[in-house]
Amino acid sequence: MRFMGAERAEEAVASCAALLRTVVGEDWSGTKAAGLEWSCRETVTHIASDLIGYAGNLAGRLKSSYAPFDITVDGDENGDYKADNAGQIEVVEVMGALFSATLRTTPRAARGFHPYPFRSANRDGFAAMGIAEVLLHTHDIARAFDTPYEPPAEVAEYVLTTIFPTVRPGPAPWPTLLWATGRGDLPGREPVTGWRWSNNHVIRADRLALEGVTPAAAADLHSGGDGGFDWVEDGPFDGTRVASQMLWQAYEAGVHRPEFGVYVLVREEDDRAVGGMGFHGAPDEQGRVEVGYDLAESARGQGYATEALGALTRWALDREDVTTLVATVDRDNLASQAVVTRTGFVQVGEKGDAGELLVFELKG
């Protein structure tokens, strides 16, 4: 899956600038943006600040806080640079260009600080967050001047499938994104009064990072792509593609919980993906949740599955909503049985007409 974040960001900024030029003669300072406490001028500055701020956090690989800077838009008495509405548009375009350049030059595995919900985001996440800020606040300004605005559908879809994994797809991406952020209505759905986006979850093991798969990546994986990961030569294995299809189906049904989805196992030393691991859904009412995993054949026999399963189970059993982890293993798959028993699972039963499946449990 080719990384599309930079291109989508450029499309978003272009659509914003085009809308702003239709209202360039209006009173931006004296008009509040719809639904906000900021004036339209302050909102345009906010768009530019978000673009360069996100670029800074990603480029700097910041770990614990936002980069401590902001931008102001001023003019001088000599007219060397201008602070009128047209100048504001130029600032957005410049910040957008810097944002897109950062996205293009940042390695796939790089992450920077963002508070919600897991304290970091990768370049896909930053791309989607920056695009969301551009699209949504351009909408707020357009509404203030009663001017129609609709960005390209694929740009809104990129945002939804990257950082709104729990939002069930609607009839079209743009009205769905407006509904998800409390800016519009969708037939058959209650109005949204509070919302947050969600960057992908990462669980660290010793040699591996378990990187959460977004709906966008899942769609690519189950259709035969790489999901945006750099796989070893014989990956991904079939189980990862099947699990990704299950994730996409849960997303389409509006029941996907990203932390209980699919994770790709990525070697820290070379950023190569070696397998997949995750859950068959969210915990049930008793706190039981089933896990599954696979590895590319070239990555087997090196302890990766045991290491990753240990990290995943520790994370899960630290949660209040998980009491028991379940793993179902083929009777003939001795290697997988060894993985679960080394992790602490205990066989508790059998499944299938001939008992061809062994059931293991690990209780918190």
PDB file of N, CA and C in Angstrom, residues 130-203:
ATOM      1  N   GLY A 130      -3.720  16.187  10.612  1.00  0.00           N
ATOM      2  CA  GLY A 130      -3.554  17.470   9.935  1.00  0.00           C
ATOM      3  C   GLY A 130      -4.631  17.707   8.904  1.00  0.00           C
ATOM      4  N   ILE A 131      -4.953  16.683   8.135  1.00  0.00           N
ATOM      5  CA  ILE A 131      -6.009  16.805   7.129  1.00  0.00           C
ATOM      6  C   ILE A 131      -7.346  17.099   7.792  1.00  0.00           C
ATOM      7  N   ALA A 132      -7.628  16.406   8.890  1.00  0.00           N
ATOM      8  CA  ALA A 132      -8.893  16.642   9.593  1.00  0.00           C
ATOM      9  C   ALA A 132      -8.998  18.095  10.046  1.00  0.00           C
ATOM     10  N   GLU A 133      -7.923  18.640  10.606  1.00  0.00           N
ATOM     11  CA  GLU A 133      -7.950  20.043  11.034  1.00  0.00           C
ATOM     12  C   GLU A 133      -8.254  20.962   9.848  1.00  0.00           C
ATOM     13  N   VAL A 134      -7.637  20.687   8.710  1.00  0.00           N
ATOM     14  CA  VAL A 134      -7.852  21.530   7.535  1.00  0.00           C
ATOM     15  C   VAL A 134      -9.297  21.433   7.057  1.00  0.00           C
ATOM     16  N   LEU A 135      -9.779  20.215   6.868  1.00  0.00           N
ATOM     17  CA  LEU A 135     -11.121  20.029   6.318  1.00  0.00           C
ATOM     18  C   LEU A 135     -12.201  20.586   7.236  1.00  0.00           C
ATOM     19  N   LEU A 136     -12.109  20.244   8.514  1.00  0.00           N
ATOM     20  CA  LEU A 136     -13.191  20.603   9.429  1.00  0.00           C
ATOM     21  C   LEU A 136     -13.249  22.105   9.677  1.00  0.00           C
ATOM     22  N   HIS A 137     -12.094  22.730   9.831  1.00  0.00           N
ATOM     23  CA  HIS A 137     -12.120  24.171  10.093  1.00  0.00           C
ATOM     24  C   HIS A 137     -12.395  24.979   8.829  1.00  0.00           C
ATOM     25  N   THR A 138     -12.052  24.441   7.680  1.00  0.00           N
ATOM     26  CA  THR A 138     -12.491  25.091   6.440  1.00  0.00           C
ATOM     27  C   THR A 138     -14.013  25.046   6.360  1.00  0.00           C
ATOM     28  N   HIS A 139     -14.584  23.936   6.745  1.00  0.00           N
ATOM     29  CA  HIS A 139     -16.049  23.822   6.814  1.00  0.00           C
ATOM     30  C   HIS A 139     -16.642  24.857   7.766  1.00  0.00           C
ATOM     31  N   ASP A 140     -16.004  25.041   8.931  1.00  0.00           N
ATOM     32  CA  ASP A 140     -16.506  26.010   9.910  1.00  0.00           C
ATOM     33  C   ASP A 140     -16.500  27.434   9.332  1.00  0.00           C
ATOM     34  N   ILE A 141     -15.455  27.749   8.587  1.00  0.00           N
ATOM     35  CA  ILE A 141     -15.368  29.077   7.972  1.00  0.00           C
ATOM     36  C   ILE A 141     -16.395  29.218   6.854  1.00  0.00           C
ATOM     37  N   ALA A 142     -16.534  28.186   6.048  1.00  0.00           N
ATOM     38  CA  ALA A 142     -17.505  28.229   4.946  1.00  0.00           C
ATOM     39  C   ALA A 142     -18.919  28.446   5.475  1.00  0.00           C
ATOM     40  N   ARG A 143     -19.246  27.765   6.562  1.00  0.00           N
ATOM     41  CA  ARG A 143     -20.579  27.936   7.155  1.00  0.00           C
ATOM     42  C   ARG A 143     -20.786  29.356   7.659  1.00  0.00           C
ATOM     43  N   ALA A 144     -19.731  29.950   8.192  1.00  0.00           N
ATOM     44  CA  ALA A 144     -19.860  31.315   8.719  1.00  0.00           C
ATOM     45  C   ALA A 144     -20.258  32.294   7.620  1.00  0.00           C
ATOM     46  N   PHE A 145     -19.834  32.013   6.394  1.00  0.00           N
ATOM     47  CA  PHE A 145     -20.150  32.905   5.275  1.00  0.00           C
ATOM     48  C   PHE A 145     -21.202  32.301   4.338  1.00  0.00           C
ATOM     49  N   ASP A 146     -21.862  31.229   4.828  1.00  0.00           N
ATOM     50  CA  ASP A 146     -22.938  30.593   4.066  1.00  0.00           C
ATOM     51  C   ASP A 146     -22.467  30.224   2.661  1.00  0.00           C
ATOM     52  N   THR A 147     -21.293  29.592   2.605  1.00  0.00           N
ATOM     53  CA  THR A 147     -20.679  29.217   1.332  1.00  0.00           C
ATOM     54  C   THR A 147     -20.520  27.705   1.275  1.00  0.00           C
ATOM     55  N   PRO A 148     -20.923  27.047   0.203  1.00  0.00           N
ATOM     56  CA  PRO A 148     -20.796  25.584   0.118  1.00  0.00           C
ATOM     57  C   PRO A 148     -19.326  25.147   0.112  1.00  0.00           C
ATOM     58  N   TYR A 149     -19.071  24.014   0.748  1.00  0.00           N
ATOM     59  CA  TYR A 149     -17.715  23.457   0.749  1.00  0.00           C
ATOM     60  C   TYR A 149     -17.814  21.947   0.857  1.00  0.00           C
ATOM     61  N   GLU A 150     -17.134  21.250  -0.030  1.00  0.00           N
ATOM     62  CA  GLU A 150     -17.028  19.786   0.063  1.00  0.00           C
ATOM     63  C   GLU A 150     -15.691  19.359  -0.518  1.00  0.00           C
ATOM     64  N   PRO A 151     -14.833  18.777   0.307  1.00  0.00           N
ATOM     65  CA  PRO A 151     -13.523  18.334  -0.172  1.00  0.00           C
ATOM     66  C   PRO A 151     -13.658  17.032  -0.963  1.00  0.00           C
ATOM     67  N   PRO A 152     -12.590  16.589  -1.623  1.00  0.00           N
ATOM     68  CA  PRO A 152     -12.635  15.303  -2.337  1.00  0.00           C
ATOM     69  C   PRO A 152     -12.991  14.151  -1.395  1.00  0.00           C
ATOM     70  N   ALA A 153     -13.832  13.240  -1.859  1.00  0.00           N
ATOM     71  CA  ALA A 153     -14.306  12.148  -1.016  1.00  0.00           C
ATOM     72  C   ALA A 153     -13.159  11.288  -0.497  1.00  0.00           C
ATOM     73  N   GLU A 154     -12.138  11.037  -1.342  1.00  0.00           N
ATOM     74  CA  GLU A 154     -11.051  10.168  -0.918  1.00  0.00           C
ATOM     75  C   GLU A 154     -10.227  10.794   0.205  1.00  0.00           C
ATOM     76  N   VAL A 155     -10.220  12.115   0.307  1.00  0.00           N
ATOM     77  CA  VAL A 155      -9.488  12.774   1.389  1.00  0.00           C
ATOM     78  C   VAL A 155     -10.215  12.558   2.717  1.00  0.00           C
ATOM     79  N   ALA A 156     -11.531  12.739   2.715  1.00  0.00           N
ATOM     80  CA  ALA A 156     -12.312  12.483   3.926  1.00  0.00           C
ATOM     81  C   ALA A 156     -12.254  11.006   4.304  1.00  0.00           C
ATOM     82  N   GLU A 157     -12.260  10.124   3.312  1.00  0.00           N
ATOM     83  CA  GLU A 157     -12.192   8.684   3.601  1.00  0.00           C
ATOM     84  C   GLU A 157     -10.857   8.320   4.237  1.00  0.00           C
ATOM     85  N   TYR A 158      -9.784   8.953   3.792  1.00  0.00           N
ATOM     86  CA  TYR A 158      -8.473   8.702   4.387  1.00  0.00           C
ATOM     87  C   TYR A 158      -8.504   9.017   5.887  1.00  0.00           C
ATOM     88  N   VAL A 159      -9.125  10.133   6.241  1.00  0.00           N
ATOM     89  CA  VAL A 159      -9.222  10.504   7.653  1.00  0.00           C
ATOM     90  C   VAL A 159     -10.028   9.474   8.423  1.00  0.00           C
ATOM     91  N   LEU A 160     -11.190   9.094   7.903  1.00  0.00           N
ATOM     92  CA  LEU A 160     -12.073   8.170   8.610  1.00  0.00           C
ATOM     93  C   LEU A 160     -11.412   6.816   8.829  1.00  0.00           C
ATOM     94  N   THR A 161     -10.784   6.260   7.805  1.00  0.00           N
ATOM     95  CA  THR A 161     -10.229   4.911   7.913  1.00  0.00           C
ATOM     96  C   THR A 161      -8.890   4.881   8.641  1.00  0.00           C
ATOM     97  N   THR A 162      -8.338   6.052   8.949  1.00  0.00           N
ATOM     98  CA  THR A 162      -7.053   6.107   9.651  1.00  0.00           C
ATOM     99  C   THR A 162      -7.211   6.453  11.121  1.00  0.00           C
ATOM    100  N   ILE A 163      -8.030   7.447  11.457  1.00  0.00           N
ATOM    101  CA  ILE A 163      -8.106   7.882  12.862  1.00  0.00           C
ATOM    102  C   ILE A 163      -9.526   7.886  13.432  1.00  0.00           C
ATOM    103  N   PHE A 164     -10.492   7.367  12.692  1.00  0.00           N
ATOM    104  CA  PHE A 164     -11.847   7.184  13.230  1.00  0.00           C
ATOM    105  C   PHE A 164     -12.255   5.722  13.075  1.00  0.00           C
ATOM    106  N   PRO A 165     -11.494   4.802  13.680  1.00  0.00           N
ATOM    107  CA  PRO A 165     -11.726   3.368  13.438  1.00  0.00           C
ATOM    108  C   PRO A 165     -13.028   2.843  14.020  1.00  0.00           C
ATOM    109  N   THR A 166     -13.647   3.571  14.940  1.00  0.00           N
ATOM    110  CA  THR A 166     -14.893   3.088  15.542  1.00  0.00           C
ATOM    111  C   THR A 166     -16.126   3.688  14.889  1.00  0.00           C
ATOM    112  N   VAL A 167     -15.965   4.522  13.878  1.00  0.00           N
ATOM    113  CA  VAL A 167     -17.095   5.162  13.207  1.00  0.00           C
ATOM    114  C   VAL A 167     -17.536   4.291  12.036  1.00  0.00           C
ATOM    115  N   ARG A 168     -18.755   3.786  12.113  1.00  0.00           N
ATOM    116  CA  ARG A 168     -19.285   2.963  11.022  1.00  0.00           C
ATOM    117  C   ARG A 168     -19.422   3.794   9.761  1.00  0.00           C
ATOM    118  N   PRO A 169     -18.927   3.285   8.632  1.00  0.00           N
ATOM    119  CA  PRO A 169     -19.049   4.052   7.389  1.00  0.00           C
ATOM    120  C   PRO A 169     -20.489   4.427   7.083  1.00  0.00           C
ATOM    121  N   GLY A 170     -20.661   5.623   6.550  1.00  0.00           N
ATOM    122  CA  GLY A 170     -21.978   6.094   6.176  1.00  0.00           C
ATOM    123  C   GLY A 170     -22.155   6.070   4.676  1.00  0.00           C
ATOM    124  N   PRO A 171     -23.169   6.752   4.173  1.00  0.00           N
ATOM    125  CA  PRO A 171     -23.440   6.734   2.732  1.00  0.00           C
ATOM    126  C   PRO A 171     -22.344   7.386   1.903  1.00  0.00           C
ATOM    127  N   ALA A 172     -21.597   8.325   2.477  1.00  0.00           N
ATOM    128  CA  ALA A 172     -20.491   8.990   1.790  1.00  0.00           C
ATOM    129  C   ALA A 172     -19.512   9.485   2.847  1.00  0.00           C
ATOM    130  N   PRO A 173     -18.211   9.574   2.521  1.00  0.00           N
ATOM    131  CA  PRO A 173     -17.213   9.915   3.547  1.00  0.00           C
ATOM    132  C   PRO A 173     -17.377  11.304   4.152  1.00  0.00           C
ATOM    133  N   TRP A 174     -17.618  12.350   3.345  1.00  0.00           N
ATOM    134  CA  TRP A 174     -17.636  13.699   3.890  1.00  0.00           C
ATOM    135  C   TRP A 174     -18.775  13.918   4.879  1.00  0.00           C
ATOM    136  N   PRO A 175     -20.033  13.588   4.558  1.00  0.00           N
ATOM    137  CA  PRO A 175     -21.069  13.751   5.583  1.00  0.00           C
ATOM    138  C   PRO A 175     -20.850  12.855   6.797  1.00  0.00           C
ATOM    139  N   THR A 176     -20.212  11.708   6.602  1.00  0.00           N
ATOM    140  CA  THR A 176     -19.918  10.844   7.746  1.00  0.00           C
ATOM    141  C   THR A 176     -18.899  11.499   8.668  1.00  0.00           C
ATOM    142  N   LEU A 177     -17.862  12.119   8.093  1.00  0.00           N
ATOM    143  CA  LEU A 177     -16.872  12.813   8.907  1.00  0.00           C
ATOM    144  C   LEU A 177     -17.495  14.000   9.626  1.00  0.00           C
ATOM    145  N   LEU A 178     -18.375  14.737   8.961  1.00  0.00           N
ATOM    146  CA  LEU A 178     -19.057  15.850   9.619  1.00  0.00           C
ATOM    147  C   LEU A 178     -19.908  15.343  10.774  1.00  0.00           C
ATOM    148  N   TRP A 179     -20.628  14.258  10.558  1.00  0.00           N
ATOM    149  CA  TRP A 179     -21.440  13.688  11.640  1.00  0.00           C
ATOM    150  C   TRP A 179     -20.550  13.240  12.798  1.00  0.00           C
ATOM    151  N   ALA A 180     -19.439  12.562  12.495  1.00  0.00           N
ATOM    152  CA  ALA A 180     -18.562  12.010  13.530  1.00  0.00           C
ATOM    153  C   ALA A 180     -17.931  13.086  14.388  1.00  0.00           C
ATOM    154  N   THR A 181     -17.858  14.309  13.878  1.00  0.00           N
ATOM    155  CA  THR A 181     -17.248  15.414  14.619  1.00  0.00           C
ATOM    156  C   THR A 181     -18.289  16.438  15.075  1.00  0.00           C
ATOM    157  N   GLY A 182     -19.538  16.017  15.138  1.00  0.00           N
ATOM    158  CA  GLY A 182     -20.595  16.870  15.665  1.00  0.00           C
ATOM    159  C   GLY A 182     -20.974  18.029  14.777  1.00  0.00           C
ATOM    160  N   ARG A 183     -20.732  17.913  13.478  1.00  0.00           N
ATOM    161  CA  ARG A 183     -20.988  19.024  12.563  1.00  0.00           C
ATOM    162  C   ARG A 183     -22.117  18.742  11.572  1.00  0.00           C
ATOM    163  N   GLY A 184     -22.777  17.624  11.708  1.00  0.00           N
ATOM    164  CA  GLY A 184     -23.840  17.301  10.765  1.00  0.00           C
ATOM    165  C   GLY A 184     -24.656  16.118  11.251  1.00  0.00           C
ATOM    166  N   ASP A 185     -25.678  15.799  10.505  1.00  0.00           N
ATOM    167  CA  ASP A 185     -26.565  14.694  10.847  1.00  0.00           C
ATOM    168  C   ASP A 185     -26.446  13.587   9.804  1.00  0.00           C
ATOM    169  N   LEU A 186     -26.703  12.349  10.251  1.00  0.00           N
ATOM    170  CA  LEU A 186     -26.818  11.212   9.351  1.00  0.00           C
ATOM    171  C   LEU A 186     -28.126  10.497   9.656  1.00  0.00           C
ATOM    172  N   PRO A 187     -28.866  10.109   8.649  1.00  0.00           N
ATOM    173  CA  PRO A 187     -30.135   9.408   8.885  1.00  0.00           C
ATOM    174  C   PRO A 187     -29.928   8.146   9.718  1.00  0.00           C
ATOM    175  N   GLY A 188     -30.759   7.994  10.740  1.00  0.00           N
ATOM    176  CA  GLY A 188     -30.709   6.810  11.576  1.00  0.00           C
ATOM    177  C   GLY A 188     -29.654   6.822  12.655  1.00  0.00           C
ATOM    178  N   ARG A 189     -28.935   7.926  12.808  1.00  0.00           N
ATOM    179  CA  ARG A 189     -27.898   7.995  13.835  1.00  0.00           C
ATOM    180  C   ARG A 189     -28.152   9.193  14.748  1.00  0.00           C
ATOM    181  N   GLU A 190     -27.862   8.975  16.015  1.00  0.00           N
ATOM    182  CA  GLU A 190     -28.017  10.051  16.982  1.00  0.00           C
ATOM    183  C   GLU A 190     -26.944  11.108  16.767  1.00  0.00           C
ATOM    184  N   PRO A 191     -27.250  12.364  17.049  1.00  0.00           N
ATOM    185  CA  PRO A 191     -26.240  13.415  16.915  1.00  0.00           C
ATOM    186  C   PRO A 191     -25.041  13.148  17.826  1.00  0.00           C
ATOM    187  N   VAL A 192     -23.861  13.533  17.372  1.00  0.00           N
ATOM    188  CA  VAL A 192     -22.632  13.379  18.144  1.00  0.00           C
ATOM    189  C   VAL A 192     -22.395  14.650  18.941  1.00  0.00           C
ATOM    190  N   THR A 193     -22.239  14.507  20.257  1.00  0.00           N
ATOM    191  CA  THR A 193     -22.010  15.670  21.120  1.00  0.00           C
ATOM    192  C   THR A 193     -20.597  15.727  21.679  1.00  0.00           C
ATOM    193  N   GLY A 194     -19.877  14.624  21.594  1.00  0.00           N
ATOM    194  CA  GLY A 194     -18.483  14.602  22.041  1.00  0.00           C
ATOM    195  C   GLY A 194     -17.726  13.576  21.222  1.00  0.00           C
ATOM    196  N   TRP A 195     -16.504  13.896  20.845  1.00  0.00           N
ATOM    197  CA  TRP A 195     -15.778  12.979  19.965  1.00  0.00           C
ATOM    198  C   TRP A 195     -14.280  13.170  20.120  1.00  0.00           C
ATOM    199  N   ARG A 196     -13.543  12.130  19.736  1.00  0.00           N
ATOM    200  CA  ARG A 196     -12.091  12.185  19.626  1.00  0.00           C
ATOM    201  C   ARG A 196     -11.679  11.235  18.515  1.00  0.00           C
ATOM    202  N   TRP A 197     -10.582  11.568  17.851  1.00  0.00           N
ATOM    203  CA  TRP A 197     -10.031  10.591  16.926  1.00  0.00           C
ATOM    204  C   TRP A 197      -9.135   9.627  17.686  1.00  0.00           C
ATOM    205  N   SER A 198      -8.695   8.580  17.010  1.00  0.00           N
ATOM    206  CA  SER A 198      -7.916   7.537  17.683  1.00  0.00           C
ATOM    207  C   SER A 198      -6.760   7.102  16.794  1.00  0.00           C
ATOM    208  N   ASN A 199      -5.530   7.376  17.235  1.00  0.00           N
ATOM    209  CA  ASN A 199      -4.356   6.883  16.525  1.00  0.00           C
ATOM    210  C   ASN A 199      -4.117   5.410  16.852  1.00  0.00           C
ATOM    211  N   ASN A 200      -3.334   4.748  16.006  1.00  0.00           N
ATOM    212  CA  ASN A 200      -3.164   3.307  16.200  1.00  0.00           C
ATOM    213  C   ASN A 200      -2.335   3.012  17.443  1.00  0.00           C
ATOM    214  N   HIS A 201      -2.647   1.881  18.047  1.00  0.00           N
ATOM    215  CA  HIS A 201      -2.024   1.432  19.289  1.00  0.00           C
ATOM    216  C   HIS A 201      -0.740   0.663  18.964  1.00  0.00           C
ATOM    217  N   VAL A 202       0.296   0.840  19.773  1.00  0.00           N
ATOM    218  CA  VAL A 202       1.550   0.104  19.627  1.00  0.00           C
ATOM    219  C   VAL A 202       1.924  -0.485  20.983  1.00  0.00           C
ATOM    220  N   ILE A 203       2.251  -1.777  20.984  1.00  0.00           N
ATOM    221  CA  ILE A 203       2.718  -2.473  22.186  1.00  0.00           C
ATOM    222  C   ILE A 203       4.175  -2.870  21.936  1.00  0.00           C
TER     223      ILE A 203
END
